[in-house]
Short mmCIF file of C-alpha atoms and ligand atoms in Angstrom, two decimals:
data_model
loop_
_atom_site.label_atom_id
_atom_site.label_comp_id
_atom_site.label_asym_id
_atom_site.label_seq_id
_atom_site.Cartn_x
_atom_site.Cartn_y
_atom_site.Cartn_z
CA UNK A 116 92.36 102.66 99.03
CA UNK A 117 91.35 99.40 100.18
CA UNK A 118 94.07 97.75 102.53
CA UNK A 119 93.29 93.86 103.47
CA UNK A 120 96.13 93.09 105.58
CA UNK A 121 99.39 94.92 107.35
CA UNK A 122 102.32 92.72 106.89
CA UNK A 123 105.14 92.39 109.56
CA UNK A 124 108.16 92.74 107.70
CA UNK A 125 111.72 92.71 108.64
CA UNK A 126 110.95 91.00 111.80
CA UNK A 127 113.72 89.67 114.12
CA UNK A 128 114.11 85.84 113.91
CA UNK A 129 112.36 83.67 111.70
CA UNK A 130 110.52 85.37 109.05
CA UNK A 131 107.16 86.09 109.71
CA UNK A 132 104.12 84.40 108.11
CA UNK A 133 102.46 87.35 106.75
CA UNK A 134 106.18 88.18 104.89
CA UNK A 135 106.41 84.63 104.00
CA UNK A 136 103.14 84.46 102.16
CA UNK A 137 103.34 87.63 99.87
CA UNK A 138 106.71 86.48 99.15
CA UNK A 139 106.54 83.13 98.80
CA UNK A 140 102.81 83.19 96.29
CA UNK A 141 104.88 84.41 93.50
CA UNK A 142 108.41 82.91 94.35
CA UNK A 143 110.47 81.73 91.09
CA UNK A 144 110.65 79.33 89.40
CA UNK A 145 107.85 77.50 91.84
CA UNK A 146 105.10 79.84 94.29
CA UNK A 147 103.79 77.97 97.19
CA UNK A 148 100.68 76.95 96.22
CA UNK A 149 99.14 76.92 99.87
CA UNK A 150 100.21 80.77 100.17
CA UNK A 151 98.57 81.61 96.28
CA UNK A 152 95.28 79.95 97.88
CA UNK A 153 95.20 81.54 101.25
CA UNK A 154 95.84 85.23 99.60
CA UNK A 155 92.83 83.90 96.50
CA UNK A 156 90.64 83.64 99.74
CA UNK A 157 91.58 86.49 101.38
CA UNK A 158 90.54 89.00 97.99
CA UNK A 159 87.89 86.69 97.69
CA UNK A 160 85.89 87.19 100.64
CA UNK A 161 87.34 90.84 101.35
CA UNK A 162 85.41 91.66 98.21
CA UNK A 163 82.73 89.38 98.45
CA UNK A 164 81.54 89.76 101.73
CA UNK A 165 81.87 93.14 102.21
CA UNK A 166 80.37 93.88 98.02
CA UNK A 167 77.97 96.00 99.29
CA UNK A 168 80.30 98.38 101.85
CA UNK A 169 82.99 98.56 98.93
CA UNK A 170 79.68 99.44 96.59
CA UNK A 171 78.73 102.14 98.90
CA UNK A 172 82.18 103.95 99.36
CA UNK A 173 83.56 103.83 96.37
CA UNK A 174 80.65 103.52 93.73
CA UNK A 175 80.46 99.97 91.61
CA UNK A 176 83.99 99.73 89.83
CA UNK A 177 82.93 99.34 85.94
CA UNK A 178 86.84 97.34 85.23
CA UNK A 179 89.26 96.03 87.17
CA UNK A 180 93.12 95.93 86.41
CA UNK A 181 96.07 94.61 88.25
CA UNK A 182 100.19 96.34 88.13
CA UNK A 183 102.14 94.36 86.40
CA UNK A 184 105.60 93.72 86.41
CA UNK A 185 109.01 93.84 84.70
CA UNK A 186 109.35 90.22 85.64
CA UNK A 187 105.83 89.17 84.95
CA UNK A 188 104.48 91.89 82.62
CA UNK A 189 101.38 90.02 81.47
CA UNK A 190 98.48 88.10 82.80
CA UNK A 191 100.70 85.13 83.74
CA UNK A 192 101.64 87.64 87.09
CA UNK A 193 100.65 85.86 90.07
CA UNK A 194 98.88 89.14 91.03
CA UNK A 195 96.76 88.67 87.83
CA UNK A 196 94.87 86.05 89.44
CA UNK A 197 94.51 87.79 92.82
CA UNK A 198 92.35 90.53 90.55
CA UNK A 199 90.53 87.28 88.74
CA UNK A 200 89.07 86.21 92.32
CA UNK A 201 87.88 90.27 93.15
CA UNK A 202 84.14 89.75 93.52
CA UNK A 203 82.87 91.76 90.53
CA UNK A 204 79.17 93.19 90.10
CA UNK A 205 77.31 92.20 86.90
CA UNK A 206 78.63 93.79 83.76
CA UNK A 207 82.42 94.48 85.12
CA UNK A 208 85.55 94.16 82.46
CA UNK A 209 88.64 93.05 83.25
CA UNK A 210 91.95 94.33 81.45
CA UNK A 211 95.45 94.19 81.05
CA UNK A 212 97.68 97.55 81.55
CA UNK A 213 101.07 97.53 79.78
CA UNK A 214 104.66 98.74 80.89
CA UNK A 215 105.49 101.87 80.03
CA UNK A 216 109.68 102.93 79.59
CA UNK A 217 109.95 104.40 83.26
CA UNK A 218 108.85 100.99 84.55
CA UNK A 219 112.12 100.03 86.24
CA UNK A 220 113.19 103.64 86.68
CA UNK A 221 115.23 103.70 90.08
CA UNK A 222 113.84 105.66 93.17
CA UNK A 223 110.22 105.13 94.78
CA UNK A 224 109.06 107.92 92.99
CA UNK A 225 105.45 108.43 91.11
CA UNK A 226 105.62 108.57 87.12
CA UNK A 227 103.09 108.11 84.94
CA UNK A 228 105.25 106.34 82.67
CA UNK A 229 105.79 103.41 84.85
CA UNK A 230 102.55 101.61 82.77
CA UNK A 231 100.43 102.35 79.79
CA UNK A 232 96.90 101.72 79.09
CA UNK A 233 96.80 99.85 75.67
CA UNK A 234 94.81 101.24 73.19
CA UNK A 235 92.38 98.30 72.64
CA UNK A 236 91.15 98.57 76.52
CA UNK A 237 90.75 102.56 76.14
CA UNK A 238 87.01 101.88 76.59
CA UNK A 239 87.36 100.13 79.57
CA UNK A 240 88.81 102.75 80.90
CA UNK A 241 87.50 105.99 79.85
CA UNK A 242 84.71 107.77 81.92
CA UNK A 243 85.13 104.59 84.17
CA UNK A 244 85.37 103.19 88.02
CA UNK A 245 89.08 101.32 87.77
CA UNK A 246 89.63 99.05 90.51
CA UNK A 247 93.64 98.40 90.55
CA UNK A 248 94.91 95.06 92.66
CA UNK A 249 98.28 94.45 93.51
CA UNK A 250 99.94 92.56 96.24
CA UNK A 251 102.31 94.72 97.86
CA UNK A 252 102.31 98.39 99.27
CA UNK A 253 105.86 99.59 100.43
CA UNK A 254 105.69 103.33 98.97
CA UNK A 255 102.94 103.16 97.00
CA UNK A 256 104.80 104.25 94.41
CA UNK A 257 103.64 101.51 91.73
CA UNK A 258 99.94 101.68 92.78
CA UNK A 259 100.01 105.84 92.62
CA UNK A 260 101.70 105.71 89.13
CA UNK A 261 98.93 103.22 87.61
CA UNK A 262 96.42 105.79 89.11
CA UNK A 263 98.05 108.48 87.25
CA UNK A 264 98.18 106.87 83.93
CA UNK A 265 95.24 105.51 84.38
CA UNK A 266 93.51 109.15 84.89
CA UNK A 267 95.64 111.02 82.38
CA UNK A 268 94.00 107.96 80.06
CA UNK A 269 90.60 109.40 80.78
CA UNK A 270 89.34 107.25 84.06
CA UNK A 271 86.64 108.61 86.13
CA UNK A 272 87.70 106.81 89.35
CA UNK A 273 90.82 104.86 90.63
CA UNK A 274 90.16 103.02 93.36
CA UNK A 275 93.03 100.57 94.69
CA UNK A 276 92.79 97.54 96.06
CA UNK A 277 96.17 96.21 98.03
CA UNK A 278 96.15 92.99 99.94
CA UNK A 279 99.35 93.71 102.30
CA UNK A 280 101.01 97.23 103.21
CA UNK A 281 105.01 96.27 103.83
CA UNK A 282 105.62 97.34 107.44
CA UNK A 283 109.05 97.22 108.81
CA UNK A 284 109.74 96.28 111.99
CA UNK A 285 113.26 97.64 112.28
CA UNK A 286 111.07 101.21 111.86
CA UNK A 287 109.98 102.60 115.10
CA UNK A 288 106.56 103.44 114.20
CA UNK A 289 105.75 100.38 112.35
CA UNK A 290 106.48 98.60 114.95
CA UNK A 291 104.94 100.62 117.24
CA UNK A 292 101.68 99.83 115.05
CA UNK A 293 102.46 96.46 114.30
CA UNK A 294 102.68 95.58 117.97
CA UNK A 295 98.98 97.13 118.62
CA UNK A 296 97.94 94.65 115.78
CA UNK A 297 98.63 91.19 116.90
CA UNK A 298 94.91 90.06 116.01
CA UNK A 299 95.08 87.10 112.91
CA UNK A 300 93.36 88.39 109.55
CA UNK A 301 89.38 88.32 109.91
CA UNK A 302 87.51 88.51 106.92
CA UNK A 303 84.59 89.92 108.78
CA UNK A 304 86.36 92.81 109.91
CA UNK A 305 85.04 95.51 107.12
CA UNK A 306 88.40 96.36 104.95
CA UNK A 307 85.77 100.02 104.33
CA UNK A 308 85.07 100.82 107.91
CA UNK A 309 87.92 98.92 109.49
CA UNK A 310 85.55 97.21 111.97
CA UNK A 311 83.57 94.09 112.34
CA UNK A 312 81.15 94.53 109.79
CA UNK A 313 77.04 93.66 110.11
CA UNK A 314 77.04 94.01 106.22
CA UNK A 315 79.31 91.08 106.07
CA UNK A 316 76.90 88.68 108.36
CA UNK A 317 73.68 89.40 106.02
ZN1 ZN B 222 81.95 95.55 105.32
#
């Protein structure tokens, strides 16, 4: 998995910025534009700037996907255009997975009903490198279950691409690990390797 950011959640006193963005991008019935933009240019140059260290870990991804949503189930999901900015290589297809009945089933549980790969993008998928985006990783439950489906559909590779893992600071060790991570996000650190990246200078 490819993790951009961690995000301080449930912070005492005013909510923190990293909290406020993912929330705020795709807030109803009006995002904050400012926070869609900064979390465009943070996919953007994670995966443009660090192309080739993404290339050489996880293989070229062939199509790229994003989890959709009860609320937003279609391309008009604000994570839908996170996954347009993903820095593609030549040749990569984009498409749309569909909800499935267990969508909304209660419980953080993996299903691989949660989403279903329409028949029309069955080629993109099968015998392919699926790169899945999505915004948010609390359980992982959503992101797992797209892997599932998407490898019970006949995918070579999932490979997932999250920009912010939900810490909560009211959890001892996430905020044991949030408080050894005070640095602000820095597109040259490698979101591969973890470290500042030489790749990423070239
Ligand atoms: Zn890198």
């Amino acid at each position: 998995m490819l993790l951009l950011t961690y995000v301080r959640g449930h912070a005492p006193g005013k909510r923190h910025q990293s909290a406020h963005t993912l929330w705020a991008y795709k807030m109803q019935p009006t995002p904050v534009r400012k926070c869609a933009d900064d979390l465009v240019a943070v996919v953007a140059a994670a995966t443009r700037l660090h192309a080739r260290c993404i290339a050489a870990a996880y293989g070229p991804s062939t199509a790229i996907t994003f989890i959709p949503s009860s609320r937003f189930p279609d391309r008009r999901h604000p994570v839908a255009n996170l996954a347009r900015h993903v820095h593609i290589v030549a040749g990569a297809e984009r498409f749309a997975l569909g909800l499935g009945r267990g969508i909304d089933v209660p419980g953080r549980t993996v299903r691989s009903d949660r989403f279903v790969v329409p028949d029309q993008f069955m080629d993109r998928v099968q015998g392919r490198h699926i790169m899945v985006v999505d915004d948010t990783w609390t359980s992982g439950a959503k992101v797992q279950s797209a892997a599932v489906t998407l490898h019970e559909a006949g995918a070579a590779r999932v490979t997932a691409l999250v920009v912010g893992r939900w810490c909560d600071y009211t959890r001892s060790e996430h905020k044991t690990m949030l408080d050894s991570h005070t640095e602000a996000y820095d597109a040259l650190v490698c979101p591969v390797s973890g470290e500042a990246c030489t790749e990423a200078a070239v």
